[in-house]
Each structure stands twice: as structure tokens, then as C-alpha cells.
Amino acid sequence: MRHRRHIAPSAVVWLLIGGLYFTIPLIATLQISLKSPQTGKCCTLENYGWVLHNGDFWHTLKISFMLALETVIIALLLFVPTIYWVHLKIPRLRPVIAFLALIPFVVPPIVMVVGLLKVFKGTPDWFYQQPWGFLAASYVILAFPFMFFSLDAGFRSIDVHTLTEASQSLGARWTTTLWRVILPNIKAAALAGSFLTLAIVMGEFTIANLAAFHTFPIFIQYVNESQGFPAGALTLMSFAITWVAMLSLLVFGRRKGGGPGAIAGMRR
Amino acid sequence: MLVGAFQDKADDWTFANIRLLFDHPYIDAYKTSIEISLVTALLGGIGGFFIAYAAVRDGTPRWIRGGIMTFSGVAANFGGVPLAFAFIATIGPLGLVTVFFRDHFGYDLTEHGITLFGKTGVELAYLYFQFPLMILVIAPAIDGLRREWREAALNLGASNLQFWRHVGIPVLMPSLLGAMILLFGNAFAAYATAYSLTAGSIPIVPNLISAYYTGNVLDNPHLAQALAFGMFIVLAGTMAIYIPLQRRSARWSK
């Protein structure tokens, strides 16, 4: 068979259609973000200034970022030892956990939040009324499948048994083994899972909205509704945040098979 | 949630909430939700397939392929409120494309039903994450179409069309169907984009659920729970179709 040396014409057409569809909304957003809020004329950076000088912007961004960090730390503390233990001692349980990790695809955030609000209803105010309590707990659940698939891929690529035995014959305790031997070996997987979690929490709208917490995406929505032109600037900036998080994920993920977690976002 | 769906305000057991789901306006919301999901799964699936095929087929430079896969990884995770704004900026009343069509062709999109705040707008916006998801899911399957099969078919005198009809499409069918079902579930579960685009006014199920929490109409949380339960059933159904299909499509990948 002849191998094509040049790109097929129909491929050009499809790539062009796809390219236009994906770039036009971004260009439109850029164009709006450069218009002056007073006159509606191009081109000024005023809107970006408005966003950067907005106290709520920094405040909600900080809340979302701290929430993301908290979620990442709790998720790592919870899932790394668990998955390590499952791989080492009870590998039969792995398919069960893998099945559990699929549940968030059947129970999307909009359904999950209904259940969570009901389950946690009786809990004390310092938990139920605080983003650090209720939201973080919800986000750890959201993060579970993504953490699991990344970490699982990481643990599968190393020889857990040999590493553990070697470390123990040298007299290391469990905590030392986990911290000094296992963790450095699954660092790439843990980082990939963490970045994914970070991106998800920074963009999560559904649960925050229904549980009435003021996180970064809620702020964006508020600006969208009230301030046309700055909203364009804000949208592009949040694009940039997604890009940075996802690109760092791809960079880390490429090193050691990123796993399927990378493809299913929770932002919609 | 599961329990709450079957309880009334006094926490007694009842099917009344579930029965309400089949009344207006709730059944209509499910219909709208399912319609939007079907349309975007179908269009997203077909469009995504062709873009993916254009990206991975022979002759397309490697960097285009790499670029598209990277971009899809990002775009599939992009959605919600910022996406909604991007589309308001594009085909909203003063959007780039709307104004362009009006000024250059004298064609008013809004008059012809292409408004952002109805079904068409939501579907157009959903496609922005449906295409990339389709590309990510289907590209490995297209890669799995071995070159030898194509060469064998062409050597035996098959035309391009015959190859696709008797080899390509049948081999890819389970993957295609599976991917589209995934897209269906993806769109069905989406909330933030449609909420932000239409300010919660489009009657899809997630918007009804949220109205019970964010609005002032929280008189029957059990109804919200029943609505969520209905979504859960639909999604569990899609997963029940998806998992066996995925097993089948894995058959050729060994």
C-alpha cells in the first residue's frame, strides 16, 4: 500500500473545523476582555486590573487553593497507605476498590451533593458550615477515583514486595518504609494525582454552589452575572489556571504512565 | 439520598416522590436532559471521531497529533462557568460570531433559533468538552486498527469504502458505541455549564435539583432526592451498557 507522504485533504478539513470550533470562543473571550468597561472600545488592560485589584478575587482564590491543598494532603494521607497495603497484603481487594472508584462516574456531583447534604446534616457547625470541613470532605470523595487510578498505576509499576522486604531486613519500621522507600518510588504517580485533584477542586462549582460556599468558581459565576467585560478577563485567567494544572499533570504523567484518570474531569 | 427519595416530610416511607417524577414538569426535565445528552453524544461522537481520525491517520504530521491530544486532555477538563462565559462571548446577543453574521451577512442568528439560552446554546457549549473527550477515548481504538488489516483488504482488491464497511466500522463499533455512551453520561451529569449559561433557567434535571437548594423553594428536599435518584438510575443504566461494550472493544487490543 502506498503510504501517504502528505496530509490527506479530508484530514485538513476536519482539523480546520475542529481548530475553528475550539479557538473562536477563546478569541471572542479575549476580545471582550480587552474592551473598556466604560466605552466598550478596544483595547485596554483595565479589566485585568479590575480583577487583580478585586479583594474577592484574591480571597476566593485563596480559599479554593487552600481547599485544594487540604484535599490533596488528606487524600494522600488516606489513599497512599491504603493502596500500599492493598497491593502488599490483600491484592484480591484491588478489583473491589477499582469498582468503587467508578462510582463517582455513576453518581455525579449534582447527585452526590444531595446525598452529602443529607448525610452530614446533623454534624456540628464547625464542620457543616465551614469549607474546611464539609467541602473538603466532599472533595476528598471526588478526588478518590483520580487519586486511585494514578496511585494504582504507580504501585503497579514498582515491585512493592521486594522493596518492602529489603527495607524491613535493613531494620526499617513501617512508617520509615512507607516514607523513605515507597513514597520516593511513587512520587510521579502521587504528583499526577495531586495535580488532577488540584485542578478539580479549583474548578468545582456544583457542590460549592448547592452547599452555599464562596469559592473561586462561585466568584467567577458572580462576576459573569454582574460584570460583562471583567468576566472575560477572569475567564481567560481561569483558563490559564486550568492549563497550568493540566499541563503539569501531562508533564508528570508522561514520565510514568498517567493512567486513565487524566481524561474525566469533574468541572462541568 | 437513596433513603430520602422514598420518604415523605414526616420521614415515613412512600413512593409518592418517585411517582411525582413521572408527572409534569419533572418528566419533561428528564426528557430535555436526555435529549441534550443524546444530541451532544451523537454529534460529539461523530465529530470527535473524524477529528481523531484526521489526527492519527497516516500523513498527518506527528506534532499535530501530539498537539491535539494535549489540547484534548486540557479541554476535556475544561467546562463549567468559564466555558459558559466563552460561549456568551461567542454567540451571545453581542457575541463575536453573532455580530459578525449580522454585520457581514445580515443574518440574525437569534431569529433563526440559535440562541444561547435554550437547548441549542447548551448543546453547542457542551460539544466543547464532548469533542475532546471523544478524541481522547477513541484515538487509541483507531490506533488499534492495524495497518496490516488495511493492507490485506486493499491487496485483496477491496476499495477504501469496502474496507471501512467490512473491517473498519465493525471492529470499531463497540469502541464507538461505548465512547458515545460515555459522552451521554458526561452530558447528562453536567450542571455548572448549563446553570451558568442560562442562569439556571433551562429545565434540565440538575437545575431542578439545585433550585431546591439554592432557591427559596426548599419545601420538599425529598423531591430533590427523588430527582437525584432518577439521575442515578439513568446513569447506572448507561454504565451497565458501557462496561460490557468496553470489554468487547478490548478484545482487539491484545
Coordinates of C-alpha atoms in Angstrom, one line a residue:
Chain A
M1 CA 0.0 0.0 0.0
R2 CA 1.1 3.5 -0.6
H3 CA 1.9 5.4 2.5
R4 CA 0.8 9.0 2.4
R5 CA 3.6 11.4 2.4
H6 CA 1.3 14.4 2.7
I7 CA -1.6 15.1 5.0
A8 CA -4.9 13.9 3.5
P9 CA -7.2 16.7 2.2
S10 CA -10.2 15.5 4.3
A11 CA -8.0 15.4 7.4
V12 CA -7.1 19.1 6.7
V13 CA -10.8 19.9 6.5
W14 CA -11.7 18.1 9.8
L15 CA -8.7 19.6 11.7
L16 CA -9.7 23.0 10.4
I17 CA -13.3 22.7 11.6
G18 CA -12.1 21.4 15.0
G19 CA -9.5 24.1 15.2
L20 CA -12.0 26.9 14.5
Y21 CA -14.6 25.5 16.9
F22 CA -12.0 25.4 19.7
T23 CA -10.3 28.7 19.0
I24 CA -13.2 31.0 18.2
P25 CA -14.7 31.0 21.7
L26 CA -11.3 31.8 23.1
I27 CA -10.7 34.6 20.7
A28 CA -14.2 36.0 21.5
T29 CA -13.4 35.9 25.2
L30 CA -10.0 37.6 24.6
Q31 CA -11.7 40.3 22.5
I32 CA -14.3 41.0 25.2
S33 CA -11.6 41.1 27.9
L34 CA -9.7 43.8 26.1
K35 CA -12.7 46.2 25.8
S36 CA -13.0 49.1 28.0
P37 CA -15.8 48.7 30.6
Q38 CA -16.8 52.4 30.2
T39 CA -16.8 52.8 26.4
G40 CA -16.9 49.3 25.2
K41 CA -14.0 50.1 22.9
C42 CA -10.8 48.2 22.3
C43 CA -8.1 47.9 23.6
T44 CA -7.2 48.2 27.2
L45 CA -6.0 46.1 30.1
E46 CA -8.3 47.7 32.5
N47 CA -10.4 44.6 33.0
Y48 CA -7.3 42.6 34.1
G49 CA -6.5 45.4 36.5
W50 CA -10.1 45.3 37.9
V51 CA -9.7 41.6 38.6
L52 CA -6.3 41.9 40.1
H53 CA -7.4 44.7 42.4
N54 CA -10.5 42.9 43.5
G55 CA -10.3 41.7 47.1
D56 CA -12.9 39.0 46.5
F57 CA -10.8 37.6 43.7
W58 CA -7.8 37.0 46.0
H59 CA -10.0 36.0 48.8
T60 CA -11.9 33.3 47.0
L61 CA -8.8 32.2 45.0
K62 CA -7.0 31.7 48.4
I63 CA -10.0 29.7 49.8
S64 CA -10.1 27.5 46.7
F65 CA -6.3 27.0 46.7
M66 CA -6.2 26.2 50.4
L67 CA -9.1 23.8 50.0
A68 CA -7.3 22.1 47.1
L69 CA -4.1 21.7 49.3
E70 CA -6.1 20.4 52.2
T71 CA -7.9 17.9 49.9
V72 CA -4.6 16.8 48.3
I73 CA -3.0 16.3 51.7
I74 CA -5.9 14.4 53.2
A75 CA -6.3 12.3 50.1
L76 CA -2.7 11.4 50.0
L77 CA -2.6 10.5 53.7
L78 CA -5.7 8.4 53.3
F79 CA -5.0 6.7 50.0
V80 CA -1.2 6.1 49.8
P81 CA -1.1 3.8 52.9
T82 CA -4.3 2.1 51.9
I83 CA -3.4 1.3 48.3
Y84 CA 0.1 0.3 49.5
W85 CA -1.4 -2.1 52.0
V86 CA -3.8 -3.5 49.4
H87 CA -1.0 -4.1 46.9
L88 CA 1.2 -5.7 49.6
K89 CA -1.2 -7.8 51.6
I90 CA -4.6 -8.1 50.0
P91 CA -4.3 -7.8 46.3
R92 CA -7.6 -9.6 45.9
L93 CA -9.3 -6.4 47.2
R94 CA -7.9 -4.4 44.3
P95 CA -10.7 -5.0 41.8
V96 CA -13.2 -4.2 44.6
I97 CA -11.6 -0.8 45.1
A98 CA -11.3 -0.2 41.4
F99 CA -15.0 -0.8 41.1
L100 CA -15.7 1.6 44.0
A101 CA -13.6 4.2 42.2
L102 CA -16.1 4.0 39.3
I103 CA -18.9 5.1 41.5
P104 CA -18.3 8.9 41.1
F105 CA -19.0 8.4 37.3
V106 CA -22.4 7.0 38.2
V107 CA -23.0 9.4 41.0
P108 CA -22.1 12.8 39.6
P109 CA -21.5 15.8 41.9
I110 CA -25.1 17.1 41.4
V111 CA -26.4 13.8 42.7
M112 CA -23.7 13.3 45.3
V113 CA -24.2 16.7 46.9
V114 CA -27.8 15.9 47.6
G115 CA -26.7 12.8 49.5
L116 CA -23.9 14.5 51.2
L117 CA -26.0 17.4 52.4
K118 CA -28.4 14.9 53.9
V119 CA -25.7 12.6 55.5
F120 CA -23.8 15.4 57.1
K121 CA -26.9 17.4 58.2
G122 CA -26.6 16.6 61.9
T123 CA -22.9 17.4 62.2
P124 CA -21.6 20.3 64.2
D125 CA -21.4 23.8 62.8
W126 CA -17.6 24.0 62.7
F127 CA -17.8 21.1 60.2
Y128 CA -21.0 21.7 58.3
Q129 CA -20.7 25.5 58.0
Q130 CA -17.0 25.6 57.1
P131 CA -15.4 25.0 53.7
W132 CA -12.5 23.3 55.5
G133 CA -15.0 20.7 56.9
F134 CA -17.9 19.9 54.7
L135 CA -16.4 20.9 51.3
A136 CA -13.0 19.3 52.0
A137 CA -14.7 16.1 53.0
S138 CA -16.8 16.1 49.8
Y139 CA -13.7 16.9 47.7
V140 CA -11.8 14.0 49.1
I141 CA -14.6 11.8 47.9
L142 CA -14.5 13.5 44.5
A143 CA -10.7 13.1 44.3
F144 CA -10.8 9.4 45.2
P145 CA -11.1 7.9 41.7
F146 CA -8.4 10.2 40.3
M147 CA -6.0 9.5 43.2
F148 CA -6.8 5.8 43.0
F149 CA -6.1 5.4 39.3
S150 CA -2.9 7.4 39.4
L151 CA -1.6 5.8 42.5
D152 CA -2.6 2.3 41.4
A153 CA -0.7 2.8 38.2
G154 CA 2.3 3.9 40.2
F155 CA 2.2 1.0 42.6
R156 CA 1.8 -1.4 39.7
S157 CA 5.0 -0.2 38.1
I158 CA 7.2 -0.9 41.2
D159 CA 7.9 -4.1 43.0
V160 CA 6.2 -3.4 46.3
H161 CA 7.1 -6.8 47.8
T162 CA 10.8 -6.7 47.1
L163 CA 11.1 -3.0 48.2
T164 CA 9.3 -3.7 51.5
E165 CA 11.3 -6.8 52.3
A166 CA 14.6 -5.1 51.5
S167 CA 13.6 -2.2 53.7
Q168 CA 12.5 -4.4 56.6
S169 CA 15.5 -6.6 56.5
L170 CA 17.6 -3.5 57.0
G171 CA 15.5 -2.9 60.1
A172 CA 13.2 -0.1 59.0
R173 CA 9.8 0.3 60.6
W174 CA 6.5 0.5 58.6
T175 CA 6.5 4.3 58.7
T176 CA 10.1 4.5 57.6
T177 CA 9.5 2.1 54.8
L178 CA 6.5 4.0 53.6
W179 CA 8.1 7.4 53.9
R180 CA 11.7 6.7 52.8
V181 CA 11.3 3.8 50.4
I182 CA 7.8 3.6 48.9
L183 CA 6.9 7.2 48.6
P184 CA 10.0 8.3 46.6
N185 CA 9.2 5.5 44.2
I186 CA 5.7 6.5 43.5
K187 CA 6.4 10.2 43.6
A188 CA 5.4 10.8 39.9
A189 CA 2.1 9.0 40.4
A190 CA 1.3 10.9 43.6
L191 CA 2.2 14.2 41.9
A192 CA 0.0 13.4 38.9
G193 CA -3.0 12.5 41.2
S194 CA -2.3 15.7 43.2
F195 CA -2.3 18.0 40.2
L196 CA -5.5 16.4 39.0
T197 CA -7.1 16.9 42.4
L198 CA -5.9 20.5 42.5
A199 CA -7.5 21.2 39.1
I200 CA -10.7 19.6 40.1
V201 CA -11.1 21.4 43.4
M202 CA -10.1 24.8 41.9
G203 CA -12.8 24.4 39.4
E204 CA -15.5 22.6 41.3
F205 CA -18.8 24.6 41.1
T206 CA -21.7 22.2 41.7
I207 CA -21.1 21.2 45.3
A208 CA -19.9 24.6 46.4
N209 CA -23.0 26.2 44.8
L210 CA -25.5 23.9 46.3
A211 CA -23.9 23.9 49.7
A212 CA -23.6 27.8 49.5
F213 CA -19.9 28.2 49.9
H214 CA -18.0 31.1 48.3
T215 CA -15.2 29.5 46.4
F216 CA -13.3 30.7 43.3
P217 CA -15.7 29.3 40.7
I218 CA -18.6 30.8 42.6
F219 CA -16.8 34.2 42.3
I220 CA -16.4 33.7 38.6
Q221 CA -20.1 33.0 38.2
Y222 CA -20.9 36.1 40.3
V223 CA -18.8 38.3 38.0
N224 CA -20.3 36.6 34.9
E225 CA -23.7 37.7 36.1
S226 CA -22.8 41.2 37.1
Q227 CA -19.7 42.5 35.2
G228 CA -19.6 41.7 31.5
F229 CA -16.1 42.9 30.5
P230 CA -14.1 41.9 33.5
A231 CA -15.7 38.5 33.3
G232 CA -13.8 38.0 30.0
A233 CA -10.5 38.7 31.7
L234 CA -11.4 36.5 34.6
T235 CA -12.5 33.6 32.3
L236 CA -9.2 33.7 30.5
M237 CA -7.3 33.8 33.8
S238 CA -9.1 30.7 35.0
F239 CA -8.4 29.1 31.6
A240 CA -4.7 29.7 32.3
I241 CA -5.0 28.1 35.8
T242 CA -6.6 25.0 34.2
W243 CA -3.9 24.9 31.5
V244 CA -1.1 25.2 34.1
A245 CA -2.5 22.4 36.2
M246 CA -3.3 20.1 33.3
L247 CA 0.0 20.7 31.6
S248 CA 2.0 20.0 34.7
L249 CA -0.1 16.9 35.0
L250 CA 0.8 15.8 31.5
V251 CA 4.4 16.5 32.1
F252 CA 4.5 14.4 35.3
G253 CA 2.1 11.8 33.9
R254 CA 4.2 11.2 30.8
R255 CA 7.1 10.1 32.9
K256 CA 5.2 7.2 34.4
G257 CA 2.0 6.2 32.7
G258 CA -0.5 8.8 33.8
G259 CA -3.4 6.4 33.8
P260 CA -6.9 6.9 32.6
G261 CA -7.6 9.4 35.4
A262 CA -6.4 12.2 33.2
I263 CA -9.5 12.2 31.0
A264 CA -12.5 12.6 33.1
G265 CA -12.9 16.0 34.5
M266 CA -15.4 17.0 37.3
R267 CA -15.7 20.6 36.3
R268 CA -18.8 20.6 34.3
Chain B
M1 CA -30.1 10.1 49.2
L2 CA -31.4 6.7 48.3
V3 CA -33.3 6.5 51.6
G4 CA -34.6 10.1 51.4
A5 CA -36.0 9.6 47.9
F6 CA -38.5 7.1 49.4
Q7 CA -39.5 9.2 52.4
D8 CA -42.1 12.0 52.9
K9 CA -41.8 15.1 55.1
A10 CA -42.6 13.1 58.2
D11 CA -39.8 10.6 57.3
D12 CA -42.4 7.9 56.5
W13 CA -41.9 5.5 53.7
T14 CA -43.5 6.4 50.4
F15 CA -43.3 6.1 46.7
A16 CA -45.1 9.5 46.2
N17 CA -41.8 11.3 45.3
I18 CA -40.8 8.7 42.8
R19 CA -44.3 8.8 41.3
L20 CA -44.0 12.6 41.0
L21 CA -41.0 12.1 38.7
F22 CA -43.4 10.9 36.0
D23 CA -45.6 14.0 36.3
H24 CA -45.1 17.4 34.7
P25 CA -42.8 19.2 34.9
Y26 CA -40.3 16.6 36.1
I27 CA -40.7 14.1 33.3
D28 CA -40.2 16.9 30.9
A29 CA -36.9 17.8 32.6
Y30 CA -35.7 14.3 32.2
K31 CA -36.7 14.4 28.5
T32 CA -34.8 17.7 28.0
S33 CA -31.8 16.3 29.8
I34 CA -31.8 13.1 27.8
E35 CA -32.4 15.0 24.5
I36 CA -29.5 17.3 25.1
S37 CA -27.3 14.4 26.2
L38 CA -28.3 12.3 23.1
V39 CA -27.7 15.1 20.6
T40 CA -24.3 16.1 22.1
A41 CA -23.2 12.5 22.4
L42 CA -24.1 11.8 18.8
L43 CA -22.7 15.0 17.3
G44 CA -19.7 14.9 19.7
G45 CA -19.1 11.3 18.9
I46 CA -19.2 11.7 15.2
G47 CA -17.3 14.9 15.1
G48 CA -14.8 13.7 17.6
F49 CA -14.2 10.5 15.7
F50 CA -13.4 12.4 12.4
I51 CA -11.1 14.8 14.2
A52 CA -9.4 12.0 16.0
Y53 CA -9.1 10.0 12.7
A54 CA -7.7 13.1 10.9
A55 CA -5.2 13.5 13.7
V56 CA -3.9 9.9 13.9
R57 CA -4.1 8.7 10.3
D58 CA -1.1 8.3 8.1
G59 CA 0.3 11.5 6.6
T60 CA -0.7 13.8 9.4
P61 CA 2.5 15.2 11.0
R62 CA 3.3 13.9 14.4
W63 CA 3.3 17.3 16.1
I64 CA -0.4 17.9 15.1
R65 CA -1.3 14.6 16.7
G66 CA 0.6 15.4 19.9
G67 CA -0.8 18.9 20.0
I68 CA -4.4 17.7 19.6
M69 CA -4.0 15.0 22.2
T70 CA -2.6 17.5 24.7
F71 CA -5.2 20.1 23.9
S72 CA -7.9 17.5 24.3
G73 CA -6.6 16.5 27.7
V74 CA -7.0 20.1 28.8
A75 CA -10.2 20.9 27.0
A76 CA -12.0 17.7 28.3
N77 CA -11.3 19.0 31.8
F78 CA -12.4 22.5 30.9
G79 CA -16.0 23.4 31.5
G80 CA -18.4 24.9 33.9
V81 CA -18.6 28.6 34.4
P82 CA -15.6 29.8 32.3
L83 CA -16.8 27.7 29.4
A84 CA -20.3 29.3 29.7
F85 CA -18.8 32.7 29.5
A86 CA -16.7 31.9 26.5
F87 CA -19.8 30.9 24.7
I88 CA -21.7 34.0 25.8
A89 CA -18.8 36.0 24.3
T90 CA -19.1 34.0 21.1
I91 CA -22.8 33.5 20.3
G92 CA -24.4 35.6 22.9
P93 CA -26.5 38.6 21.9
L94 CA -23.3 40.7 21.5
G95 CA -21.0 37.8 20.8
L96 CA -18.2 37.8 18.2
V97 CA -19.9 35.4 15.9
T98 CA -23.4 36.9 16.3
V99 CA -22.2 40.3 15.5
F100 CA -20.0 39.0 12.6
F101 CA -23.0 37.3 11.0
R102 CA -25.2 40.3 11.5
D103 CA -22.8 42.9 10.1
H104 CA -21.4 40.9 7.2
F105 CA -24.3 38.7 6.1
G106 CA -27.3 40.5 7.6
Y107 CA -28.2 37.2 9.2
D108 CA -29.6 37.3 12.6
L109 CA -28.7 34.1 14.5
T110 CA -31.2 34.8 17.3
E111 CA -34.1 35.0 14.9
H112 CA -33.2 31.6 13.5
G113 CA -33.3 29.9 16.8
I114 CA -29.6 29.9 17.5
T115 CA -29.8 31.5 20.9
L116 CA -27.5 30.7 23.8
F117 CA -30.0 30.4 26.4
G118 CA -32.0 27.5 25.0
K119 CA -31.2 23.9 24.1
T120 CA -29.1 24.8 21.0
G121 CA -26.8 27.0 23.0
V122 CA -26.3 24.5 25.8
E123 CA -25.7 21.8 23.2
L124 CA -23.1 24.0 21.4
A125 CA -21.3 24.6 24.6
Y126 CA -21.4 21.0 25.8
L127 CA -19.7 20.0 22.5
Y128 CA -16.7 21.9 23.6
F129 CA -15.9 19.2 26.2
Q130 CA -17.6 16.4 24.3
F131 CA -15.3 16.6 21.2
P132 CA -12.1 16.4 23.2
L133 CA -13.4 13.5 25.4
M134 CA -14.4 11.6 22.3
I135 CA -10.9 12.2 20.8
L136 CA -9.2 11.0 23.9
V137 CA -11.3 7.9 24.2
I138 CA -11.4 6.9 20.5
A139 CA -7.9 7.7 19.4
P140 CA -6.3 4.6 21.0
A141 CA -9.1 2.5 19.3
I142 CA -8.3 4.0 15.9
D143 CA -4.6 3.3 16.5
G144 CA -5.6 -0.3 17.2
L145 CA -7.0 -0.6 13.6
R146 CA -3.9 -2.4 12.4
R147 CA -2.3 -1.2 9.3
E148 CA -1.9 -4.9 8.1
W149 CA -5.7 -5.3 8.0
R150 CA -6.0 -2.3 5.7
E151 CA -3.1 -3.5 3.6
A152 CA -4.6 -7.0 3.4
A153 CA -8.0 -5.7 2.5
L154 CA -6.6 -3.4 -0.2
N155 CA -4.4 -6.2 -1.6
L156 CA -7.4 -8.4 -1.9
G157 CA -8.9 -5.8 -4.1
A158 CA -11.2 -4.0 -1.6
S159 CA -11.9 -0.4 -2.2
N160 CA -11.4 2.1 0.6
L161 CA -15.2 2.2 1.2
Q162 CA -15.3 -1.6 1.3
F163 CA -12.5 -1.7 3.9
W164 CA -14.4 0.6 6.1
R165 CA -17.7 -1.2 5.6
H166 CA -16.5 -4.7 6.3
V167 CA -13.5 -4.2 8.5
G168 CA -13.0 -0.7 10.0
I169 CA -16.5 0.1 11.2
P170 CA -17.3 -3.4 12.6
V171 CA -14.1 -3.5 14.5
L172 CA -14.5 0.0 15.8
M173 CA -18.2 -0.4 16.6
P174 CA -18.0 -1.4 20.2
S175 CA -15.5 1.3 20.9
L176 CA -17.6 3.9 19.1
L177 CA -20.8 2.9 20.9
G178 CA -19.0 2.7 24.2
A179 CA -17.4 6.1 23.8
M180 CA -20.7 7.7 22.8
I181 CA -22.4 6.2 25.9
L182 CA -19.7 7.7 28.0
L183 CA -20.4 11.1 26.3
F184 CA -24.1 10.7 27.0
G185 CA -23.4 10.1 30.7
N186 CA -20.9 13.0 30.7
A187 CA -23.5 15.4 29.3
F188 CA -26.3 14.0 31.4
A189 CA -24.4 14.7 34.6
A190 CA -23.2 18.2 33.6
Y191 CA -24.6 21.0 35.7
A192 CA -22.3 24.0 36.0
T193 CA -22.1 24.9 32.3
A194 CA -25.9 24.9 31.7
Y195 CA -26.6 26.6 35.0
S196 CA -24.1 29.4 34.3
L197 CA -25.2 29.8 30.7
T198 CA -28.9 30.0 31.3
A199 CA -28.8 31.3 34.9
G200 CA -30.5 28.1 35.9
S201 CA -33.5 28.7 33.6
I202 CA -33.1 25.8 31.3
P203 CA -35.2 23.0 32.7
I204 CA -32.8 20.1 32.9
V205 CA -32.8 17.8 35.9
P206 CA -29.7 19.1 37.7
N207 CA -31.1 22.6 37.5
L208 CA -34.4 21.5 39.1
I209 CA -32.4 19.8 41.9
S210 CA -30.3 22.9 42.5
A211 CA -33.4 25.0 42.6
Y212 CA -34.5 23.2 45.7
Y213 CA -31.2 24.1 47.4
T214 CA -30.2 27.5 46.1
G215 CA -33.7 29.0 45.6
N216 CA -36.3 29.7 48.2
V217 CA -38.4 26.7 47.4
L218 CA -36.9 24.2 49.8
D219 CA -40.2 22.9 50.8
N220 CA -39.6 19.3 49.9
P221 CA -36.0 18.2 49.9
H222 CA -37.2 14.6 49.4
L223 CA -38.4 15.6 45.9
A224 CA -34.8 16.8 45.2
Q225 CA -33.6 13.5 46.5
A226 CA -36.0 11.7 44.3
L227 CA -34.9 13.7 41.3
A228 CA -31.3 12.8 42.1
F229 CA -32.3 9.2 42.5
G230 CA -33.8 9.3 39.0
M231 CA -30.5 10.6 37.6
F232 CA -28.6 7.9 39.4
I233 CA -30.9 5.3 37.8
V234 CA -30.3 6.7 34.3
L235 CA -26.5 6.8 34.8
A236 CA -26.4 3.4 36.3
G237 CA -28.2 2.2 33.2
T238 CA -25.6 3.8 30.9
M239 CA -22.8 2.3 32.9
A240 CA -24.5 -1.1 32.7
I241 CA -24.3 -0.8 28.9
Y242 CA -20.9 0.8 28.8
I243 CA -18.9 -1.8 30.8
P244 CA -19.7 -4.9 28.6
L245 CA -19.1 -2.8 25.5
Q246 CA -15.7 -1.8 26.8
R247 CA -14.9 -5.5 27.5
R248 CA -15.8 -6.2 23.9
S249 CA -13.7 -3.5 22.4
A250 CA -10.7 -4.6 24.5
R251 CA -10.8 -7.8 22.5
W252 CA -8.8 -6.4 19.6
S253 CA -6.3 -4.5 21.6
K254 CA -4.2 -7.5 22.7

